[in-house]
JSON list of C-alpha atoms in Angstrom, two decimals:
[
{"chain": "A", "resi": 167, "resn": "UNK", "atom": "CA", "xyz": [0.00, 0.00, 0.00]},
{"chain": "A", "resi": 168, "resn": "UNK", "atom": "CA", "xyz": [1.30, 3.39, -0.94]},
{"chain": "A", "resi": 169, "resn": "UNK", "atom": "CA", "xyz": [1.53, 6.19, 1.60]},
{"chain": "A", "resi": 170, "resn": "UNK", "atom": "CA", "xyz": [-1.59, 7.85, 0.19]},
{"chain": "A", "resi": 171, "resn": "UNK", "atom": "CA", "xyz": [-3.64, 4.62, 0.20]},
{"chain": "A", "resi": 172, "resn": "UNK", "atom": "CA", "xyz": [-2.48, 3.91, 3.75]},
{"chain": "A", "resi": 173, "resn": "UNK", "atom": "CA", "xyz": [-3.58, 7.38, 4.87]},
{"chain": "A", "resi": 174, "resn": "UNK", "atom": "CA", "xyz": [-7.00, 6.89, 3.24]},
{"chain": "A", "resi": 175, "resn": "UNK", "atom": "CA", "xyz": [-7.54, 3.54, 4.97]},
{"chain": "A", "resi": 176, "resn": "UNK", "atom": "CA", "xyz": [-6.37, 4.98, 8.27]},
{"chain": "A", "resi": 177, "resn": "UNK", "atom": "CA", "xyz": [-8.76, 7.95, 7.96]},
{"chain": "A", "resi": 178, "resn": "UNK", "atom": "CA", "xyz": [-11.62, 5.60, 7.02]},
{"chain": "A", "resi": 179, "resn": "UNK", "atom": "CA", "xyz": [-11.10, 3.36, 10.06]},
{"chain": "A", "resi": 180, "resn": "UNK", "atom": "CA", "xyz": [-10.63, 6.32, 12.40]},
{"chain": "A", "resi": 181, "resn": "UNK", "atom": "CA", "xyz": [-13.98, 7.67, 11.23]},
{"chain": "A", "resi": 182, "resn": "UNK", "atom": "CA", "xyz": [-15.64, 4.27, 11.79]},
{"chain": "A", "resi": 183, "resn": "UNK", "atom": "CA", "xyz": [-14.24, 4.00, 15.30]},
{"chain": "A", "resi": 184, "resn": "UNK", "atom": "CA", "xyz": [-15.36, 7.53, 16.18]},
{"chain": "A", "resi": 185, "resn": "UNK", "atom": "CA", "xyz": [-18.82, 6.85, 14.75]},
{"chain": "A", "resi": 186, "resn": "UNK", "atom": "CA", "xyz": [-19.12, 3.73, 16.86]},
{"chain": "A", "resi": 187, "resn": "UNK", "atom": "CA", "xyz": [-17.88, 5.51, 19.97]},
{"chain": "A", "resi": 188, "resn": "UNK", "atom": "CA", "xyz": [-19.88, 8.74, 19.59]},
{"chain": "A", "resi": 189, "resn": "UNK", "atom": "CA", "xyz": [-23.13, 7.53, 17.99]},
{"chain": "A", "resi": 190, "resn": "UNK", "atom": "CA", "xyz": [-23.70, 3.76, 18.08]},
{"chain": "A", "resi": 191, "resn": "UNK", "atom": "CA", "xyz": [-22.52, 2.91, 21.62]},
{"chain": "A", "resi": 192, "resn": "UNK", "atom": "CA", "xyz": [-24.56, 5.70, 23.29]},
{"chain": "A", "resi": 193, "resn": "UNK", "atom": "CA", "xyz": [-27.65, 4.46, 21.41]},
{"chain": "A", "resi": 194, "resn": "UNK", "atom": "CA", "xyz": [-27.06, 0.87, 22.48]},
{"chain": "A", "resi": 195, "resn": "UNK", "atom": "CA", "xyz": [-26.59, 1.97, 26.08]},
{"chain": "A", "resi": 196, "resn": "UNK", "atom": "CA", "xyz": [-29.76, 4.09, 26.04]},
{"chain": "A", "resi": 197, "resn": "UNK", "atom": "CA", "xyz": [-32.30, 1.24, 25.96]},
{"chain": "A", "resi": 198, "resn": "UNK", "atom": "CA", "xyz": [-32.47, -2.42, 26.94]},
{"chain": "A", "resi": 199, "resn": "UNK", "atom": "CA", "xyz": [-34.63, -3.80, 24.13]},
{"chain": "A", "resi": 200, "resn": "UNK", "atom": "CA", "xyz": [-34.61, -1.81, 20.91]},
{"chain": "A", "resi": 201, "resn": "UNK", "atom": "CA", "xyz": [-37.29, -2.65, 18.37]},
{"chain": "A", "resi": 202, "resn": "UNK", "atom": "CA", "xyz": [-35.70, -4.41, 15.40]},
{"chain": "A", "resi": 203, "resn": "UNK", "atom": "CA", "xyz": [-36.88, -4.58, 11.82]},
{"chain": "A", "resi": 204, "resn": "UNK", "atom": "CA", "xyz": [-35.23, -6.24, 8.85]},
{"chain": "A", "resi": 205, "resn": "UNK", "atom": "CA", "xyz": [-36.03, -6.84, 5.21]},
{"chain": "A", "resi": 206, "resn": "UNK", "atom": "CA", "xyz": [-34.39, -9.11, 2.67]},
{"chain": "A", "resi": 207, "resn": "UNK", "atom": "CA", "xyz": [-34.19, -7.05, -0.52]},
{"chain": "A", "resi": 208, "resn": "UNK", "atom": "CA", "xyz": [-33.04, -9.95, -2.70]},
{"chain": "A", "resi": 209, "resn": "UNK", "atom": "CA", "xyz": [-30.64, -12.89, -2.46]},
{"chain": "A", "resi": 210, "resn": "UNK", "atom": "CA", "xyz": [-27.69, -10.51, -2.00]},
{"chain": "A", "resi": 211, "resn": "UNK", "atom": "CA", "xyz": [-29.01, -7.46, -0.16]},
{"chain": "A", "resi": 212, "resn": "UNK", "atom": "CA", "xyz": [-30.78, -6.55, 3.06]},
{"chain": "A", "resi": 213, "resn": "UNK", "atom": "CA", "xyz": [-31.75, -3.67, 5.27]},
{"chain": "A", "resi": 214, "resn": "UNK", "atom": "CA", "xyz": [-32.16, -3.60, 9.03]},
{"chain": "A", "resi": 215, "resn": "UNK", "atom": "CA", "xyz": [-33.25, -0.96, 11.53]},
{"chain": "A", "resi": 216, "resn": "UNK", "atom": "CA", "xyz": [-33.10, -0.58, 15.27]},
{"chain": "A", "resi": 217, "resn": "UNK", "atom": "CA", "xyz": [-35.63, 1.81, 16.83]},
{"chain": "A", "resi": 218, "resn": "UNK", "atom": "CA", "xyz": [-34.53, 3.44, 20.06]},
{"chain": "A", "resi": 219, "resn": "UNK", "atom": "CA", "xyz": [-36.37, 5.97, 22.22]},
{"chain": "A", "resi": 220, "resn": "UNK", "atom": "CA", "xyz": [-36.22, 8.80, 19.70]},
{"chain": "A", "resi": 221, "resn": "UNK", "atom": "CA", "xyz": [-33.77, 7.64, 17.03]},
{"chain": "A", "resi": 222, "resn": "UNK", "atom": "CA", "xyz": [-33.57, 4.98, 14.37]},
{"chain": "A", "resi": 223, "resn": "UNK", "atom": "CA", "xyz": [-30.32, 3.37, 13.26]},
{"chain": "A", "resi": 224, "resn": "UNK", "atom": "CA", "xyz": [-30.53, 1.71, 9.84]},
{"chain": "A", "resi": 225, "resn": "UNK", "atom": "CA", "xyz": [-28.15, -0.23, 7.66]},
{"chain": "A", "resi": 226, "resn": "UNK", "atom": "CA", "xyz": [-28.37, -1.05, 3.95]},
{"chain": "A", "resi": 227, "resn": "UNK", "atom": "CA", "xyz": [-26.09, -3.87, 2.76]},
{"chain": "A", "resi": 228, "resn": "UNK", "atom": "CA", "xyz": [-25.37, -5.08, -0.78]},
{"chain": "A", "resi": 229, "resn": "UNK", "atom": "CA", "xyz": [-23.20, -8.21, -0.94]},
{"chain": "A", "resi": 230, "resn": "UNK", "atom": "CA", "xyz": [-23.49, -8.53, -4.73]},
{"chain": "A", "resi": 231, "resn": "UNK", "atom": "CA", "xyz": [-21.35, -7.17, -7.52]},
{"chain": "A", "resi": 232, "resn": "UNK", "atom": "CA", "xyz": [-24.30, -5.36, -9.13]},
{"chain": "A", "resi": 233, "resn": "UNK", "atom": "CA", "xyz": [-26.43, -2.34, -8.26]},
{"chain": "A", "resi": 234, "resn": "UNK", "atom": "CA", "xyz": [-29.56, -2.89, -6.17]},
{"chain": "A", "resi": 235, "resn": "UNK", "atom": "CA", "xyz": [-32.57, -0.60, -6.67]},
{"chain": "A", "resi": 236, "resn": "UNK", "atom": "CA", "xyz": [-34.16, 0.31, -3.31]},
{"chain": "A", "resi": 237, "resn": "UNK", "atom": "CA", "xyz": [-37.94, 0.76, -3.42]},
{"chain": "A", "resi": 238, "resn": "UNK", "atom": "CA", "xyz": [-38.53, 1.67, 0.23]},
{"chain": "A", "resi": 239, "resn": "UNK", "atom": "CA", "xyz": [-38.11, 5.30, 1.36]},
{"chain": "A", "resi": 240, "resn": "UNK", "atom": "CA", "xyz": [-34.58, 6.29, 2.36]},
{"chain": "A", "resi": 241, "resn": "UNK", "atom": "CA", "xyz": [-34.51, 8.34, 5.57]},
{"chain": "A", "resi": 242, "resn": "UNK", "atom": "CA", "xyz": [-31.78, 9.64, 7.79]},
{"chain": "A", "resi": 243, "resn": "UNK", "atom": "CA", "xyz": [-28.33, 11.11, 7.80]},
{"chain": "A", "resi": 244, "resn": "UNK", "atom": "CA", "xyz": [-25.41, 8.97, 6.67]},
{"chain": "A", "resi": 245, "resn": "UNK", "atom": "CA", "xyz": [-23.10, 8.17, 9.57]},
{"chain": "A", "resi": 246, "resn": "UNK", "atom": "CA", "xyz": [-20.85, 5.61, 7.86]},
{"chain": "A", "resi": 247, "resn": "UNK", "atom": "CA", "xyz": [-20.43, 4.06, 4.43]},
{"chain": "A", "resi": 248, "resn": "UNK", "atom": "CA", "xyz": [-18.08, 1.51, 2.98]},
{"chain": "A", "resi": 249, "resn": "UNK", "atom": "CA", "xyz": [-17.36, 3.35, -0.25]},
{"chain": "A", "resi": 250, "resn": "UNK", "atom": "CA", "xyz": [-17.17, 6.96, -1.33]},
{"chain": "A", "resi": 251, "resn": "UNK", "atom": "CA", "xyz": [-20.46, 8.47, -2.48]},
{"chain": "A", "resi": 252, "resn": "UNK", "atom": "CA", "xyz": [-22.43, 5.32, -1.58]},
{"chain": "A", "resi": 253, "resn": "UNK", "atom": "CA", "xyz": [-24.92, 7.21, 0.57]},
{"chain": "A", "resi": 254, "resn": "UNK", "atom": "CA", "xyz": [-25.18, 10.01, -2.00]},
{"chain": "A", "resi": 255, "resn": "UNK", "atom": "CA", "xyz": [-26.13, 7.48, -4.66]},
{"chain": "A", "resi": 256, "resn": "UNK", "atom": "CA", "xyz": [-28.56, 5.80, -2.25]},
{"chain": "A", "resi": 257, "resn": "UNK", "atom": "CA", "xyz": [-30.35, 9.09, -1.52]},
{"chain": "A", "resi": 258, "resn": "UNK", "atom": "CA", "xyz": [-30.26, 10.61, -5.01]},
{"chain": "A", "resi": 259, "resn": "UNK", "atom": "CA", "xyz": [-30.92, 7.54, -7.15]},
{"chain": "A", "resi": 260, "resn": "UNK", "atom": "CA", "xyz": [-32.30, 4.93, -4.68]},
{"chain": "A", "resi": 261, "resn": "UNK", "atom": "CA", "xyz": [-29.44, 2.67, -5.75]},
{"chain": "A", "resi": 262, "resn": "UNK", "atom": "CA", "xyz": [-27.25, 0.69, -3.40]},
{"chain": "A", "resi": 263, "resn": "UNK", "atom": "CA", "xyz": [-23.88, 0.27, -5.08]},
{"chain": "A", "resi": 264, "resn": "UNK", "atom": "CA", "xyz": [-22.16, -3.12, -5.33]},
{"chain": "A", "resi": 265, "resn": "UNK", "atom": "CA", "xyz": [-20.35, -4.43, -2.24]},
{"chain": "A", "resi": 266, "resn": "UNK", "atom": "CA", "xyz": [-21.60, -1.52, -0.15]},
{"chain": "A", "resi": 267, "resn": "UNK", "atom": "CA", "xyz": [-22.76, -0.87, 3.39]},
{"chain": "A", "resi": 268, "resn": "UNK", "atom": "CA", "xyz": [-24.49, 2.40, 4.37]},
{"chain": "A", "resi": 269, "resn": "UNK", "atom": "CA", "xyz": [-25.41, 3.27, 7.96]},
{"chain": "A", "resi": 270, "resn": "UNK", "atom": "CA", "xyz": [-28.07, 5.96, 8.50]},
{"chain": "A", "resi": 271, "resn": "UNK", "atom": "CA", "xyz": [-29.43, 7.69, 11.60]},
{"chain": "A", "resi": 272, "resn": "UNK", "atom": "CA", "xyz": [-32.68, 9.62, 11.95]}
]
């Protein structure tokens, strides 16, 4: 890995760790039994949500090598994504890019 690629990976993982520390862990600690909802989008994609007192944490996952069109409404603010512009494409085109994970909070 070149110096630039190393710095990009390092920045990506730092952001993920901070997101977990500052957003996800406080949510998990705020309630004992969050309401859970999941949906299989097709054989290679799914979405899941956890409803807390006043927030919802959602994830969209595409394990395939092709785009997945999302028909359900997309709500929330992106808090983490596995590839650049994945959440932008999800919101603007309702498309979940290949091999992508997007975490949203609303």
